[in-house]
Amino acid sequence: MTAPFATPQAVFAAARAADEAELRRRAEEEVVALGEAVREAETDTPDRATHVHAALDAYAAAGTVLDGAGSRADLAGVLALVAEGRDALEAARTTRPRRTTPLPLCFFNPLHGRATHRTRWRPLGSRRQLPVATCDTCTKALRERRAPEVLTDTTEGREVPYFEVPAESSIWAATGYGSLTRDPLAPRVARGDFTRTRD
């Protein structure tokens, strides 16, 4: 007797679980690499020490989120915090002041990597346009009036774009992984915003 075919839901669930396991492994590696980079960073001037301290804060916050991560959206938050830490280390290495702050990860899907543009986007059902940071792929989709590939999260048992989760229930929806705020993410995690939204 041959085994019956798996239902499509079971196949998709298995694929999502494998994808999340791979993302968790990647996030763990990134946090370890950031910790090593922070340990090796020079703090010989007050400016450098300030930037290295910000990188250390991002490292600690990334570890907190990694330990409590319950979804791909949380694991993407780990990567956003690692990017924040790496930006701080780059600022510590640079002797000249930066003219511009690096863009955060892509608003629509932080797993796409670093954003390359600031784009005005109007959420469905809203009249207000938001300036969001987008990668090349999502920028092109918006210009062509196509929906970008969006990272999803779960709310009330439904899978929705992560930014549709109520902001009081998700630090990622509230901040757009750094796209909707000029403030760093690490202090928000340190004051308990991540753990409060997970409870």
Short mmCIF file of C-alpha atoms in Angstrom, two decimals:
data_model
loop_
_atom_site.label_atom_id
_atom_site.label_comp_id
_atom_site.label_asym_id
_atom_site.label_seq_id
_atom_site.Cartn_x
_atom_site.Cartn_y
_atom_site.Cartn_z
CA MET A 1 0.00 0.00 0.00
CA THR A 2 1.40 3.38 -0.96
CA ALA A 3 1.31 6.34 1.35
CA PRO A 4 -1.37 8.91 0.53
CA PHE A 5 -0.33 12.26 -0.88
CA ALA A 6 0.18 14.95 1.71
CA THR A 7 -2.48 17.61 1.73
CA PRO A 8 -1.40 20.95 0.26
CA GLN A 9 -1.76 22.55 3.72
CA ALA A 10 0.65 20.01 5.19
CA VAL A 11 3.15 20.62 2.39
CA PHE A 12 2.97 24.40 2.86
CA ALA A 13 3.26 24.06 6.64
CA ALA A 14 6.35 21.87 6.26
CA ALA A 15 7.91 24.35 3.82
CA ARG A 16 7.21 27.28 6.19
CA ALA A 17 8.75 25.36 9.12
CA ALA A 18 11.88 24.56 7.11
CA ASP A 19 12.12 28.17 5.94
CA GLU A 20 11.77 29.44 9.52
CA ALA A 21 14.42 26.99 10.78
CA GLU A 22 16.85 28.24 8.12
CA LEU A 23 16.05 31.86 8.95
CA ARG A 24 16.63 31.15 12.67
CA ARG A 25 20.02 29.60 11.88
CA ARG A 26 20.96 32.64 9.79
CA ALA A 27 19.82 35.03 12.54
CA GLU A 28 21.87 33.14 15.14
CA GLU A 29 24.98 33.36 12.93
CA GLU A 30 24.45 37.08 12.36
CA VAL A 31 24.10 37.77 16.09
CA VAL A 32 27.29 35.84 16.88
CA ALA A 33 29.19 37.68 14.11
CA LEU A 34 27.95 41.05 15.42
CA GLY A 35 29.08 40.15 18.94
CA GLU A 36 32.56 39.29 17.67
CA ALA A 37 32.74 42.55 15.69
CA VAL A 38 31.69 44.58 18.76
CA ARG A 39 34.33 42.86 20.88
CA GLU A 40 37.04 43.75 18.36
CA ALA A 41 35.93 47.37 17.85
CA GLU A 42 38.20 50.18 18.99
CA THR A 43 36.94 52.64 21.60
CA ASP A 44 39.93 54.98 21.67
CA THR A 45 37.91 58.20 21.28
CA PRO A 46 34.66 59.35 22.89
CA ASP A 47 32.85 59.31 19.52
CA ARG A 48 33.98 55.78 18.76
CA ALA A 49 33.05 54.63 22.26
CA THR A 50 29.53 56.08 21.78
CA HIS A 51 29.05 54.23 18.49
CA VAL A 52 30.45 50.97 19.87
CA HIS A 53 28.11 51.28 22.85
CA ALA A 54 25.17 51.67 20.41
CA ALA A 55 26.38 48.54 18.58
CA LEU A 56 26.56 46.68 21.89
CA ASP A 57 22.98 47.77 22.66
CA ALA A 58 21.85 46.48 19.25
CA TYR A 59 23.67 43.18 19.89
CA ALA A 60 21.95 42.76 23.28
CA ALA A 61 18.55 43.63 21.76
CA ALA A 62 19.09 41.18 18.89
CA GLY A 63 19.85 38.45 21.44
CA THR A 64 16.68 39.29 23.38
CA VAL A 65 14.54 39.10 20.25
CA LEU A 66 16.25 35.91 19.06
CA ASP A 67 15.59 34.23 22.42
CA GLY A 68 11.90 35.17 22.29
CA ALA A 69 11.31 34.89 18.54
CA GLY A 70 8.07 33.12 17.76
CA SER A 71 7.74 33.89 14.06
CA ARG A 72 9.55 34.82 10.88
CA ALA A 73 8.58 38.42 11.62
CA ASP A 74 10.52 38.29 14.90
CA LEU A 75 13.52 36.68 13.20
CA ALA A 76 13.46 39.49 10.64
CA GLY A 77 13.56 41.84 13.65
CA VAL A 78 16.79 40.15 14.74
CA LEU A 79 18.28 40.93 11.33
CA ALA A 80 17.09 44.55 11.55
CA LEU A 81 18.82 44.91 14.92
CA VAL A 82 22.00 43.34 13.57
CA ALA A 83 21.94 45.85 10.69
CA GLU A 84 21.53 48.64 13.24
CA GLY A 85 24.53 47.33 15.16
CA ARG A 86 26.65 47.06 12.03
CA ASP A 87 25.72 50.63 11.08
CA ALA A 88 26.92 51.80 14.52
CA LEU A 89 30.22 49.92 14.10
CA GLU A 90 30.68 51.46 10.65
CA ALA A 91 30.12 54.90 12.19
CA ALA A 92 32.77 54.06 14.83
CA ARG A 93 35.27 53.17 12.08
CA THR A 94 34.61 56.32 10.06
CA THR A 95 36.65 59.35 11.04
CA ARG A 96 34.48 61.83 9.12
CA PRO A 97 30.85 62.54 10.07
CA ARG A 98 28.27 60.91 7.81
CA ARG A 99 26.11 63.10 5.64
CA THR A 100 23.27 60.62 5.57
CA THR A 101 22.05 57.86 7.83
CA PRO A 102 21.98 54.42 6.18
CA LEU A 103 18.53 53.20 5.22
CA PRO A 104 17.03 50.37 7.28
CA LEU A 105 16.02 47.02 5.85
CA CYS A 106 13.21 46.94 3.28
CA PHE A 107 9.90 48.00 4.82
CA PHE A 108 7.79 45.49 2.91
CA ASN A 109 10.04 42.52 3.49
CA PRO A 110 13.16 43.02 5.62
CA LEU A 111 14.37 39.63 4.39
CA HIS A 112 15.03 41.38 1.05
CA GLY A 113 17.93 43.16 2.76
CA ARG A 114 18.95 46.78 2.93
CA ALA A 115 16.61 49.36 1.41
CA THR A 116 17.95 51.47 -1.43
CA HIS A 117 15.18 54.08 -1.79
CA ARG A 118 12.71 56.14 0.18
CA THR A 119 9.30 55.65 -1.42
CA ARG A 120 5.89 57.15 -0.69
CA TRP A 121 3.31 54.43 -0.14
CA ARG A 122 -0.38 54.60 0.69
CA PRO A 123 -1.72 51.66 2.70
CA LEU A 124 -4.91 50.08 1.38
CA GLY A 125 -7.94 51.99 2.63
CA SER A 126 -5.92 55.02 3.72
CA ARG A 127 -5.62 58.50 2.25
CA ARG A 128 -2.33 59.13 3.99
CA GLN A 129 0.94 58.34 2.25
CA LEU A 130 3.87 57.08 4.28
CA PRO A 131 7.53 57.48 3.38
CA VAL A 132 8.97 53.96 3.62
CA ALA A 133 12.36 52.46 2.85
CA THR A 134 12.24 49.95 0.00
CA CYS A 135 14.63 47.61 -1.79
CA ASP A 136 15.05 47.70 -5.57
CA THR A 137 12.56 44.85 -6.11
CA CYS A 138 9.78 46.42 -4.03
CA THR A 139 10.44 49.88 -5.47
CA LYS A 140 10.04 48.47 -8.98
CA ALA A 141 6.83 46.66 -8.01
CA LEU A 142 5.34 49.88 -6.64
CA ARG A 143 6.34 51.87 -9.73
CA GLU A 144 4.65 49.24 -11.88
CA ARG A 145 1.57 49.39 -9.63
CA ARG A 146 2.06 45.80 -8.46
CA ALA A 147 1.89 44.60 -4.89
CA PRO A 148 5.37 44.03 -3.43
CA GLU A 149 6.25 40.71 -1.80
CA VAL A 150 5.38 41.29 1.84
CA LEU A 151 6.57 39.59 5.01
CA THR A 152 3.58 38.17 6.86
CA ASP A 153 2.75 37.61 10.52
CA THR A 154 -0.21 36.12 12.33
CA THR A 155 -2.94 38.00 14.15
CA GLU A 156 -6.20 36.54 15.44
CA GLY A 157 -5.33 33.26 13.73
CA ARG A 158 -4.96 34.86 10.29
CA GLU A 159 -1.82 35.44 8.26
CA VAL A 160 -1.60 39.10 7.24
CA PRO A 161 1.10 41.54 6.11
CA TYR A 162 3.13 42.18 9.26
CA PHE A 163 2.31 45.91 9.17
CA GLU A 164 -1.43 45.12 9.46
CA VAL A 165 -0.91 43.60 12.90
CA PRO A 166 -2.07 46.21 15.46
CA ALA A 167 0.90 48.39 16.44
CA GLU A 168 0.27 47.76 20.13
CA SER A 169 0.75 44.04 19.45
CA SER A 170 3.88 44.26 17.31
CA ILE A 171 7.04 46.33 17.64
CA TRP A 172 7.65 45.50 13.96
CA ALA A 173 4.28 46.89 12.81
CA ALA A 174 4.81 49.96 15.00
CA THR A 175 8.25 50.71 13.56
CA GLY A 176 8.28 49.08 10.10
CA TYR A 177 11.62 47.55 11.16
CA GLY A 178 13.03 51.05 11.45
CA SER A 179 11.36 52.47 8.34
CA LEU A 180 8.61 54.37 10.18
CA THR A 181 10.77 55.93 12.88
CA ARG A 182 14.02 57.82 13.08
CA ASP A 183 14.77 56.32 16.49
CA PRO A 184 16.87 53.15 16.76
CA LEU A 185 15.12 49.87 17.51
CA ALA A 186 17.51 48.69 20.25
CA PRO A 187 16.29 51.13 22.95
CA ARG A 188 12.69 50.06 22.26
CA VAL A 189 13.63 46.43 22.82
CA ALA A 190 15.64 47.37 25.94
CA ARG A 191 12.64 49.15 27.47
CA GLY A 192 10.48 46.06 26.91
CA ASP A 193 8.51 46.88 23.74
CA PHE A 194 9.31 43.48 22.20
CA THR A 195 8.54 41.36 25.24
CA ARG A 196 5.40 43.38 26.00
CA THR A 197 4.00 42.73 22.52
CA ARG A 198 4.85 39.01 22.75
CA ASP A 199 2.84 38.58 25.98
#
